[in-house]
Amino acid sequence: MKRRRFTYDEWAGIPNQRFCQQRIDTALFHGMARLICMDKVAEPIIWNFQNDDILVCDNGMKWLAMMPDNEYYVISALLNNRNEITLWYIDMIADSGLDEDGIVYYDDLYLDLVVYPYGEVYTDDMDELEEALEKKDISQDLYDLALRTSDKLRAGLLGDRERLQEISMDCLQEISGNL
């Protein structure tokens, strides 16, 4: 498993960014959140999902991550320079915590969900999850956790896109004042 940090240290293509991490406790969300504002990027990054090109990294974009308490996922909302969500990317995770420097980390369980604002939900990296199990990089329990978490999201929160939008905007409002 890869350990990821809320700072996204592995993304070297964002030379000028602002970062904020904080605990959020509102009527809609309880957990940790992170906001990265990309003031300047080396070059735009485009991902392709289901033959659809999505701009995920460019000047003026924001990445909002929300890790709810007692859950095994991290929701990343990708926002354009008008604060409109262009995509949600949800990582299934095994564990999370704080590094020595106080930055949130999580152990990525390979399986992801890609959620479009207009309603489509796609599974991403199922092949990586299966390969990790075959190679014994993860246990059967962790494999099952990733699948259960994905199913729970599809049956719950992802079935109510308006609520997902509301939670995301609530968290964005809460954290934006700290940058």
N, C-alpha and C. Protein backbone atom coordinates (compact mmCIF):
# COMPACT_ATOMS: atom_id res chain seq x y z
N MET A 1 0.83 -1.18 0.00
CA MET A 1 0.00 0.00 0.00
C MET A 1 0.87 1.24 0.00
N LYS A 2 0.35 2.26 -0.63
CA LYS A 2 1.05 3.53 -0.62
C LYS A 2 0.50 4.41 0.48
N ARG A 3 1.40 5.02 1.21
CA ARG A 3 1.00 6.00 2.21
C ARG A 3 0.98 7.36 1.53
N ARG A 4 -0.15 8.01 1.63
CA ARG A 4 -0.33 9.34 1.02
C ARG A 4 -0.50 10.37 2.13
N ARG A 5 0.00 11.56 1.84
CA ARG A 5 -0.13 12.67 2.80
C ARG A 5 -1.04 13.74 2.21
N PHE A 6 -1.71 14.44 3.07
CA PHE A 6 -2.62 15.50 2.63
C PHE A 6 -1.90 16.58 1.83
N THR A 7 -0.59 16.72 2.00
CA THR A 7 0.17 17.73 1.27
C THR A 7 0.44 17.33 -0.18
N TYR A 8 0.20 16.07 -0.52
CA TYR A 8 0.50 15.55 -1.86
C TYR A 8 1.93 15.87 -2.26
N ASP A 9 2.86 15.55 -1.39
CA ASP A 9 4.28 15.81 -1.62
C ASP A 9 4.78 15.22 -2.94
N GLU A 10 4.15 14.13 -3.39
CA GLU A 10 4.63 13.46 -4.60
C GLU A 10 4.30 14.23 -5.88
N TRP A 11 3.46 15.25 -5.80
CA TRP A 11 3.11 16.07 -6.97
C TRP A 11 4.11 17.22 -7.09
N ALA A 12 5.15 17.02 -7.86
CA ALA A 12 6.20 18.03 -8.00
C ALA A 12 5.82 19.14 -8.98
N GLY A 13 4.75 18.97 -9.71
CA GLY A 13 4.38 19.93 -10.75
C GLY A 13 3.58 21.13 -10.29
N ILE A 14 3.53 21.35 -8.96
CA ILE A 14 2.79 22.50 -8.43
C ILE A 14 3.78 23.35 -7.63
N PRO A 15 4.58 24.19 -8.32
CA PRO A 15 5.62 24.94 -7.61
C PRO A 15 5.08 26.04 -6.69
N ASN A 16 3.88 26.53 -6.95
CA ASN A 16 3.35 27.60 -6.12
C ASN A 16 1.93 27.23 -5.68
N GLN A 17 1.82 26.83 -4.40
CA GLN A 17 0.52 26.41 -3.88
C GLN A 17 0.36 26.88 -2.45
N ARG A 18 -0.90 26.94 -2.04
CA ARG A 18 -1.23 27.21 -0.64
C ARG A 18 -1.93 25.97 -0.11
N PHE A 19 -1.64 25.66 1.14
CA PHE A 19 -2.13 24.43 1.76
C PHE A 19 -2.71 24.74 3.13
N CYS A 20 -3.84 24.10 3.42
CA CYS A 20 -4.43 24.22 4.75
C CYS A 20 -5.07 22.89 5.10
N GLN A 21 -4.90 22.49 6.34
CA GLN A 21 -5.51 21.26 6.86
C GLN A 21 -6.18 21.62 8.18
N GLN A 22 -7.39 21.13 8.39
CA GLN A 22 -8.04 21.43 9.66
C GLN A 22 -9.13 20.41 9.96
N ARG A 23 -9.48 20.35 11.20
CA ARG A 23 -10.62 19.55 11.66
C ARG A 23 -11.88 20.35 11.39
N ILE A 24 -12.90 19.68 10.89
CA ILE A 24 -14.19 20.31 10.64
C ILE A 24 -15.26 19.54 11.39
N ASP A 25 -16.06 20.27 12.13
CA ASP A 25 -17.21 19.70 12.83
C ASP A 25 -18.40 20.61 12.58
N THR A 26 -19.21 20.24 11.59
CA THR A 26 -20.42 21.00 11.27
C THR A 26 -21.58 20.03 11.30
N ALA A 27 -22.75 20.53 11.01
CA ALA A 27 -23.93 19.67 10.94
C ALA A 27 -23.80 18.64 9.82
N LEU A 28 -23.01 18.95 8.79
CA LEU A 28 -22.89 18.07 7.62
C LEU A 28 -21.67 17.17 7.63
N PHE A 29 -20.62 17.54 8.36
CA PHE A 29 -19.37 16.80 8.25
C PHE A 29 -18.59 16.85 9.56
N HIS A 30 -18.03 15.69 9.91
CA HIS A 30 -17.13 15.57 11.06
C HIS A 30 -15.90 14.80 10.59
N GLY A 31 -14.76 15.48 10.61
CA GLY A 31 -13.54 14.81 10.21
C GLY A 31 -12.46 15.81 9.85
N MET A 32 -11.45 15.33 9.15
CA MET A 32 -10.33 16.16 8.73
C MET A 32 -10.54 16.57 7.27
N ALA A 33 -10.10 17.78 6.98
CA ALA A 33 -10.19 18.30 5.61
C ALA A 33 -8.89 18.98 5.25
N ARG A 34 -8.65 19.04 3.95
CA ARG A 34 -7.46 19.69 3.43
C ARG A 34 -7.85 20.44 2.17
N LEU A 35 -7.23 21.61 1.99
CA LEU A 35 -7.43 22.38 0.77
C LEU A 35 -6.07 22.75 0.21
N ILE A 36 -5.87 22.44 -1.06
CA ILE A 36 -4.68 22.88 -1.79
C ILE A 36 -5.17 23.82 -2.88
N CYS A 37 -4.64 25.05 -2.87
CA CYS A 37 -4.93 26.03 -3.92
C CYS A 37 -3.71 26.07 -4.84
N MET A 38 -3.93 25.76 -6.10
CA MET A 38 -2.84 25.73 -7.07
C MET A 38 -2.70 27.10 -7.71
N ASP A 39 -1.83 27.91 -7.16
CA ASP A 39 -1.64 29.25 -7.70
C ASP A 39 -0.89 29.20 -9.02
N LYS A 40 0.08 28.29 -9.11
CA LYS A 40 0.85 28.14 -10.35
C LYS A 40 1.28 26.69 -10.48
N VAL A 41 1.03 26.11 -11.65
CA VAL A 41 1.47 24.75 -11.93
C VAL A 41 2.49 24.77 -13.06
N ALA A 42 3.36 23.77 -13.08
CA ALA A 42 4.37 23.68 -14.13
C ALA A 42 3.70 23.50 -15.49
N GLU A 43 2.72 22.63 -15.53
CA GLU A 43 1.91 22.44 -16.73
C GLU A 43 0.60 21.77 -16.34
N PRO A 44 -0.46 22.06 -17.07
CA PRO A 44 -1.75 21.44 -16.74
C PRO A 44 -1.67 19.92 -16.85
N ILE A 45 -2.45 19.23 -16.01
CA ILE A 45 -2.52 17.77 -16.06
C ILE A 45 -3.95 17.38 -16.38
N ILE A 46 -4.08 16.49 -17.36
CA ILE A 46 -5.39 16.01 -17.79
C ILE A 46 -5.42 14.50 -17.59
N TRP A 47 -6.48 14.01 -16.91
CA TRP A 47 -6.70 12.58 -16.76
C TRP A 47 -7.80 12.17 -17.73
N ASN A 48 -7.74 10.93 -18.17
CA ASN A 48 -8.78 10.41 -19.05
C ASN A 48 -9.53 9.29 -18.34
N PHE A 49 -10.83 9.49 -18.13
CA PHE A 49 -11.71 8.48 -17.55
C PHE A 49 -12.81 8.20 -18.55
N GLN A 50 -12.98 6.94 -18.89
CA GLN A 50 -14.06 6.54 -19.78
C GLN A 50 -14.08 7.39 -21.05
N ASN A 51 -12.89 7.62 -21.62
CA ASN A 51 -12.73 8.41 -22.84
C ASN A 51 -13.17 9.86 -22.68
N ASP A 52 -13.09 10.37 -21.48
CA ASP A 52 -13.45 11.75 -21.18
C ASP A 52 -12.23 12.42 -20.54
N ASP A 53 -11.72 13.48 -21.18
CA ASP A 53 -10.58 14.20 -20.64
C ASP A 53 -11.05 15.17 -19.56
N ILE A 54 -10.42 15.07 -18.39
CA ILE A 54 -10.75 15.92 -17.25
C ILE A 54 -9.50 16.68 -16.81
N LEU A 55 -9.59 17.99 -16.79
CA LEU A 55 -8.50 18.81 -16.29
C LEU A 55 -8.48 18.70 -14.78
N VAL A 56 -7.38 18.21 -14.22
CA VAL A 56 -7.31 17.99 -12.77
C VAL A 56 -6.29 18.88 -12.07
N CYS A 57 -5.42 19.49 -12.83
CA CYS A 57 -4.38 20.31 -12.23
C CYS A 57 -4.07 21.47 -13.17
N ASP A 58 -4.35 22.69 -12.71
CA ASP A 58 -4.07 23.87 -13.52
C ASP A 58 -4.05 25.10 -12.61
N ASN A 59 -3.53 26.17 -13.11
CA ASN A 59 -3.50 27.42 -12.35
C ASN A 59 -4.91 27.77 -11.89
N GLY A 60 -5.04 28.10 -10.61
CA GLY A 60 -6.32 28.53 -10.07
C GLY A 60 -7.23 27.41 -9.58
N MET A 61 -6.87 26.16 -9.82
CA MET A 61 -7.69 25.04 -9.36
C MET A 61 -7.48 24.80 -7.87
N LYS A 62 -8.40 24.06 -7.29
CA LYS A 62 -8.30 23.68 -5.87
C LYS A 62 -8.61 22.20 -5.75
N TRP A 63 -7.93 21.58 -4.77
CA TRP A 63 -8.23 20.20 -4.39
C TRP A 63 -8.67 20.21 -2.94
N LEU A 64 -9.88 19.82 -2.71
CA LEU A 64 -10.43 19.72 -1.37
C LEU A 64 -10.52 18.24 -1.01
N ALA A 65 -9.90 17.83 0.08
CA ALA A 65 -10.00 16.44 0.53
C ALA A 65 -10.77 16.41 1.84
N MET A 66 -11.65 15.41 1.97
CA MET A 66 -12.47 15.26 3.17
C MET A 66 -12.36 13.81 3.64
N MET A 67 -11.90 13.64 4.86
CA MET A 67 -11.77 12.30 5.45
C MET A 67 -12.67 12.25 6.68
N PRO A 68 -13.87 11.69 6.52
CA PRO A 68 -14.80 11.65 7.65
C PRO A 68 -14.32 10.71 8.76
N ASP A 69 -14.70 11.06 9.99
CA ASP A 69 -14.37 10.23 11.14
C ASP A 69 -14.93 8.82 10.97
N ASN A 70 -14.16 7.84 11.42
CA ASN A 70 -14.61 6.45 11.50
C ASN A 70 -15.06 5.85 10.18
N GLU A 71 -14.48 6.31 9.08
CA GLU A 71 -14.78 5.77 7.76
C GLU A 71 -13.48 5.36 7.10
N TYR A 72 -13.59 4.63 6.01
CA TYR A 72 -12.42 4.11 5.31
C TYR A 72 -12.34 4.64 3.88
N TYR A 73 -12.50 5.96 3.75
CA TYR A 73 -12.37 6.61 2.45
C TYR A 73 -11.99 8.07 2.63
N VAL A 74 -11.43 8.62 1.54
CA VAL A 74 -11.12 10.05 1.46
C VAL A 74 -11.75 10.55 0.18
N ILE A 75 -12.58 11.56 0.29
CA ILE A 75 -13.22 12.18 -0.88
C ILE A 75 -12.40 13.40 -1.28
N SER A 76 -11.94 13.42 -2.52
CA SER A 76 -11.26 14.61 -3.05
C SER A 76 -12.18 15.26 -4.07
N ALA A 77 -12.50 16.52 -3.83
CA ALA A 77 -13.30 17.31 -4.77
C ALA A 77 -12.33 18.18 -5.56
N LEU A 78 -12.37 18.06 -6.88
CA LEU A 78 -11.52 18.87 -7.74
C LEU A 78 -12.37 20.05 -8.21
N LEU A 79 -11.88 21.26 -7.92
CA LEU A 79 -12.64 22.47 -8.23
C LEU A 79 -11.89 23.32 -9.25
N ASN A 80 -12.65 23.86 -10.20
CA ASN A 80 -12.03 24.76 -11.19
C ASN A 80 -11.82 26.14 -10.56
N ASN A 81 -11.35 27.09 -11.37
CA ASN A 81 -11.04 28.41 -10.82
C ASN A 81 -12.29 29.23 -10.48
N ARG A 82 -13.48 28.69 -10.73
CA ARG A 82 -14.74 29.33 -10.33
C ARG A 82 -15.37 28.60 -9.14
N ASN A 83 -14.59 27.74 -8.47
CA ASN A 83 -15.05 26.94 -7.33
C ASN A 83 -16.21 26.01 -7.68
N GLU A 84 -16.24 25.54 -8.92
CA GLU A 84 -17.22 24.54 -9.35
C GLU A 84 -16.54 23.18 -9.31
N ILE A 85 -17.23 22.20 -8.75
CA ILE A 85 -16.66 20.86 -8.68
C ILE A 85 -16.74 20.22 -10.06
N THR A 86 -15.58 19.80 -10.56
CA THR A 86 -15.53 19.15 -11.87
C THR A 86 -15.50 17.63 -11.73
N LEU A 87 -15.11 17.16 -10.54
CA LEU A 87 -14.99 15.72 -10.34
C LEU A 87 -14.75 15.44 -8.87
N TRP A 88 -15.28 14.32 -8.39
CA TRP A 88 -14.90 13.80 -7.08
C TRP A 88 -14.11 12.53 -7.33
N TYR A 89 -13.03 12.36 -6.59
CA TYR A 89 -12.21 11.16 -6.68
C TYR A 89 -12.13 10.60 -5.27
N ILE A 90 -12.59 9.38 -5.08
CA ILE A 90 -12.69 8.81 -3.74
C ILE A 90 -11.74 7.63 -3.61
N ASP A 91 -10.82 7.74 -2.66
CA ASP A 91 -9.87 6.67 -2.37
C ASP A 91 -10.42 5.82 -1.24
N MET A 92 -10.43 4.51 -1.41
CA MET A 92 -10.70 3.59 -0.32
C MET A 92 -9.40 3.47 0.46
N ILE A 93 -9.48 3.51 1.80
CA ILE A 93 -8.26 3.51 2.61
C ILE A 93 -8.32 2.44 3.69
N ALA A 94 -7.14 2.04 4.14
CA ALA A 94 -7.03 1.03 5.20
C ALA A 94 -6.88 1.67 6.57
N ASP A 95 -6.19 2.79 6.62
CA ASP A 95 -5.87 3.41 7.90
C ASP A 95 -5.53 4.87 7.65
N SER A 96 -5.50 5.65 8.72
CA SER A 96 -5.12 7.05 8.62
C SER A 96 -4.56 7.51 9.97
N GLY A 97 -3.94 8.66 9.96
CA GLY A 97 -3.39 9.21 11.19
C GLY A 97 -2.68 10.51 10.91
N LEU A 98 -1.85 10.92 11.86
CA LEU A 98 -1.05 12.14 11.72
C LEU A 98 0.42 11.77 11.72
N ASP A 99 1.17 12.32 10.75
CA ASP A 99 2.62 12.15 10.74
C ASP A 99 3.25 12.98 11.86
N GLU A 100 4.55 12.79 12.06
CA GLU A 100 5.27 13.50 13.11
C GLU A 100 5.13 15.01 12.97
N ASP A 101 4.97 15.49 11.73
CA ASP A 101 4.86 16.93 11.50
C ASP A 101 3.41 17.43 11.53
N GLY A 102 2.49 16.55 11.94
CA GLY A 102 1.10 16.96 12.09
C GLY A 102 0.26 16.90 10.82
N ILE A 103 0.83 16.38 9.74
CA ILE A 103 0.10 16.26 8.47
C ILE A 103 -0.65 14.93 8.45
N VAL A 104 -1.91 14.99 8.01
CA VAL A 104 -2.73 13.79 7.89
C VAL A 104 -2.15 12.87 6.81
N TYR A 105 -2.13 11.59 7.10
CA TYR A 105 -1.77 10.59 6.10
C TYR A 105 -2.87 9.54 6.06
N TYR A 106 -2.87 8.79 4.94
CA TYR A 106 -3.76 7.63 4.84
C TYR A 106 -3.09 6.57 3.99
N ASP A 107 -3.44 5.33 4.28
CA ASP A 107 -2.92 4.19 3.52
C ASP A 107 -3.93 3.81 2.46
N ASP A 108 -3.55 4.08 1.22
CA ASP A 108 -4.42 3.92 0.05
C ASP A 108 -4.63 2.44 -0.26
N LEU A 109 -5.88 2.03 -0.35
CA LEU A 109 -6.23 0.63 -0.65
C LEU A 109 -6.47 0.38 -2.14
N TYR A 110 -5.86 1.17 -2.99
CA TYR A 110 -5.87 0.98 -4.44
C TYR A 110 -7.20 1.32 -5.10
N LEU A 111 -8.30 0.80 -4.60
CA LEU A 111 -9.60 0.96 -5.25
C LEU A 111 -10.10 2.39 -5.10
N ASP A 112 -10.59 2.96 -6.20
CA ASP A 112 -11.08 4.33 -6.21
C ASP A 112 -12.43 4.40 -6.92
N LEU A 113 -13.16 5.44 -6.62
CA LEU A 113 -14.38 5.76 -7.34
C LEU A 113 -14.23 7.14 -7.95
N VAL A 114 -14.62 7.27 -9.20
CA VAL A 114 -14.59 8.54 -9.90
C VAL A 114 -16.05 8.96 -10.07
N VAL A 115 -16.37 10.14 -9.56
CA VAL A 115 -17.77 10.59 -9.52
C VAL A 115 -17.90 11.91 -10.26
N TYR A 116 -18.74 11.91 -11.27
CA TYR A 116 -18.99 13.12 -12.04
C TYR A 116 -20.17 13.88 -11.43
N PRO A 117 -20.14 15.20 -11.50
CA PRO A 117 -21.24 15.99 -10.94
C PRO A 117 -22.59 15.68 -11.58
N TYR A 118 -22.60 15.24 -12.83
CA TYR A 118 -23.86 14.94 -13.51
C TYR A 118 -24.40 13.54 -13.21
N GLY A 119 -23.68 12.75 -12.42
CA GLY A 119 -24.27 11.51 -11.95
C GLY A 119 -23.53 10.21 -12.18
N GLU A 120 -22.63 10.14 -13.13
CA GLU A 120 -21.94 8.89 -13.39
C GLU A 120 -20.93 8.59 -12.28
N VAL A 121 -20.83 7.30 -11.94
CA VAL A 121 -19.85 6.83 -10.96
C VAL A 121 -19.10 5.67 -11.61
N TYR A 122 -17.79 5.77 -11.63
CA TYR A 122 -16.96 4.73 -12.22
C TYR A 122 -15.99 4.17 -11.18
N THR A 123 -15.75 2.88 -11.26
CA THR A 123 -14.73 2.24 -10.43
C THR A 123 -13.40 2.37 -11.15
N ASP A 124 -12.37 2.72 -10.40
CA ASP A 124 -11.04 2.87 -10.98
C ASP A 124 -10.06 2.02 -10.17
N ASP A 125 -9.13 1.43 -10.85
CA ASP A 125 -8.01 0.69 -10.25
C ASP A 125 -8.43 -0.62 -9.57
N MET A 126 -9.53 -1.21 -10.00
CA MET A 126 -9.92 -2.53 -9.48
C MET A 126 -8.81 -3.55 -9.78
N ASP A 127 -8.18 -3.39 -10.94
CA ASP A 127 -7.08 -4.29 -11.31
C ASP A 127 -5.92 -4.18 -10.31
N GLU A 128 -5.65 -2.98 -9.82
CA GLU A 128 -4.57 -2.80 -8.85
C GLU A 128 -4.93 -3.45 -7.51
N LEU A 129 -6.20 -3.35 -7.11
CA LEU A 129 -6.64 -4.00 -5.88
C LEU A 129 -6.50 -5.51 -5.98
N GLU A 130 -6.94 -6.07 -7.11
CA GLU A 130 -6.85 -7.52 -7.31
C GLU A 130 -5.40 -7.99 -7.37
N GLU A 131 -4.55 -7.22 -8.03
CA GLU A 131 -3.13 -7.56 -8.11
C GLU A 131 -2.47 -7.52 -6.73
N ALA A 132 -2.84 -6.52 -5.92
CA ALA A 132 -2.29 -6.41 -4.57
C ALA A 132 -2.66 -7.63 -3.74
N LEU A 133 -3.89 -8.13 -3.90
CA LEU A 133 -4.30 -9.33 -3.18
C LEU A 133 -3.53 -10.55 -3.68
N GLU A 134 -3.42 -10.69 -4.99
CA GLU A 134 -2.70 -11.83 -5.57
C GLU A 134 -1.24 -11.86 -5.11
N LYS A 135 -0.62 -10.70 -5.04
CA LYS A 135 0.78 -10.61 -4.63
C LYS A 135 0.96 -10.62 -3.12
N LYS A 136 -0.16 -10.67 -2.41
CA LYS A 136 -0.17 -10.67 -0.95
C LYS A 136 0.38 -9.37 -0.36
N ASP A 137 0.23 -8.27 -1.13
CA ASP A 137 0.57 -6.95 -0.60
C ASP A 137 -0.50 -6.49 0.39
N ILE A 138 -1.71 -7.04 0.23
CA ILE A 138 -2.80 -6.78 1.18
C ILE A 138 -3.45 -8.11 1.53
N SER A 139 -4.12 -8.12 2.66
CA SER A 139 -4.82 -9.33 3.12
C SER A 139 -6.21 -9.41 2.49
N GLN A 140 -6.83 -10.55 2.63
CA GLN A 140 -8.22 -10.72 2.17
C GLN A 140 -9.14 -9.76 2.92
N ASP A 141 -8.85 -9.54 4.20
CA ASP A 141 -9.66 -8.60 5.00
C ASP A 141 -9.61 -7.19 4.43
N LEU A 142 -8.42 -6.73 4.03
CA LEU A 142 -8.30 -5.39 3.46
C LEU A 142 -8.95 -5.31 2.08
N TYR A 143 -8.82 -6.36 1.32
CA TYR A 143 -9.49 -6.43 0.01
C TYR A 143 -11.00 -6.30 0.21
N ASP A 144 -11.53 -7.07 1.15
CA ASP A 144 -12.97 -7.03 1.44
C ASP A 144 -13.39 -5.67 1.97
N LEU A 145 -12.54 -5.03 2.78
CA LEU A 145 -12.83 -3.70 3.30
C LEU A 145 -12.98 -2.70 2.15
N ALA A 146 -12.09 -2.75 1.20
CA ALA A 146 -12.16 -1.84 0.05
C ALA A 146 -13.47 -2.03 -0.71
N LEU A 147 -13.86 -3.28 -0.94
CA LEU A 147 -15.10 -3.55 -1.68
C LEU A 147 -16.33 -3.12 -0.87
N ARG A 148 -16.34 -3.43 0.42
CA ARG A 148 -17.47 -3.03 1.28
C ARG A 148 -17.63 -1.51 1.33
N THR A 149 -16.50 -0.83 1.44
CA THR A 149 -16.54 0.63 1.51
C THR A 149 -17.07 1.22 0.21
N SER A 150 -16.60 0.70 -0.89
CA SER A 150 -17.09 1.15 -2.20
C SER A 150 -18.59 0.91 -2.35
N ASP A 151 -19.04 -0.27 -1.98
CA ASP A 151 -20.47 -0.60 -2.06
C ASP A 151 -21.30 0.31 -1.15
N LYS A 152 -20.78 0.56 0.05
CA LYS A 152 -21.50 1.43 0.99
C LYS A 152 -21.64 2.85 0.43
N LEU A 153 -20.58 3.36 -0.17
CA LEU A 153 -20.64 4.69 -0.77
C LEU A 153 -21.65 4.74 -1.91
N ARG A 154 -21.61 3.74 -2.77
CA ARG A 154 -22.53 3.70 -3.92
C ARG A 154 -23.99 3.64 -3.45
N ALA A 155 -24.25 2.86 -2.41
CA ALA A 155 -25.61 2.69 -1.91
C ALA A 155 -26.07 3.87 -1.06
N GLY A 156 -25.14 4.67 -0.57
CA GLY A 156 -25.48 5.76 0.34
C GLY A 156 -25.20 7.12 -0.25
N LEU A 157 -24.09 7.71 0.16
CA LEU A 157 -23.76 9.09 -0.18
C LEU A 157 -23.77 9.36 -1.68
N LEU A 158 -23.25 8.45 -2.48
CA LEU A 158 -23.15 8.71 -3.92
C LEU A 158 -24.50 8.63 -4.62
N GLY A 159 -25.50 8.09 -3.94
CA GLY A 159 -26.85 8.08 -4.49
C GLY A 159 -27.56 9.40 -4.31
N ASP A 160 -26.95 10.31 -3.57
CA ASP A 160 -27.54 11.63 -3.31
C ASP A 160 -26.49 12.69 -3.66
N ARG A 161 -26.35 12.97 -4.95
CA ARG A 161 -25.31 13.89 -5.42
C ARG A 161 -25.49 15.29 -4.84
N GLU A 162 -26.73 15.68 -4.60
CA GLU A 162 -26.99 16.99 -4.01
C GLU A 162 -26.38 17.08 -2.60
N ARG A 163 -26.51 16.00 -1.83
CA ARG A 163 -25.92 15.98 -0.49
C ARG A 163 -24.39 16.00 -0.56
N LEU A 164 -23.81 15.25 -1.48
CA LEU A 164 -22.36 15.25 -1.66
C LEU A 164 -21.88 16.66 -2.02
N GLN A 165 -22.59 17.33 -2.89
CA GLN A 165 -22.27 18.71 -3.27
C GLN A 165 -22.36 19.63 -2.05
N GLU A 166 -23.41 19.47 -1.26
CA GLU A 166 -23.63 20.30 -0.09
C GLU A 166 -22.51 20.10 0.95
N ILE A 167 -22.13 18.86 1.20
CA ILE A 167 -21.05 18.56 2.14
C ILE A 167 -19.74 19.18 1.65
N SER A 168 -19.47 19.03 0.36
CA SER A 168 -18.23 19.56 -0.22
C SER A 168 -18.17 21.08 -0.08
N MET A 169 -19.26 21.75 -0.41
CA MET A 169 -19.27 23.22 -0.33
C MET A 169 -19.20 23.70 1.12
N ASP A 170 -19.82 22.95 2.03
CA ASP A 170 -19.75 23.28 3.45
C ASP A 170 -18.30 23.21 3.93
N CYS A 171 -17.61 22.14 3.57
CA CYS A 171 -16.21 21.98 3.97
C CYS A 171 -15.33 23.05 3.31
N LEU A 172 -15.60 23.35 2.05
CA LEU A 172 -14.81 24.38 1.34
C LEU A 172 -14.97 25.72 2.06
N GLN A 173 -16.18 26.05 2.43
CA GLN A 173 -16.43 27.31 3.13
C GLN A 173 -15.70 27.34 4.48
N GLU A 174 -15.75 26.23 5.20
CA GLU A 174 -15.12 26.16 6.53
C GLU A 174 -13.60 26.34 6.44
N ILE A 175 -12.98 25.74 5.44
CA ILE A 175 -11.52 25.73 5.38
C ILE A 175 -10.94 26.91 4.61
N SER A 176 -11.71 27.49 3.69
CA SER A 176 -11.19 28.56 2.84
C SER A 176 -10.70 29.78 3.61
N GLY A 177 -11.33 30.07 4.71
CA GLY A 177 -10.94 31.23 5.51
C GLY A 177 -9.58 31.12 6.15
N ASN A 178 -8.99 29.94 6.11
CA ASN A 178 -7.69 29.73 6.77
C ASN A 178 -6.51 29.80 5.81
N LEU A 179 -6.78 30.15 4.56
CA LEU A 179 -5.67 30.25 3.61
C LEU A 179 -5.26 31.68 3.38
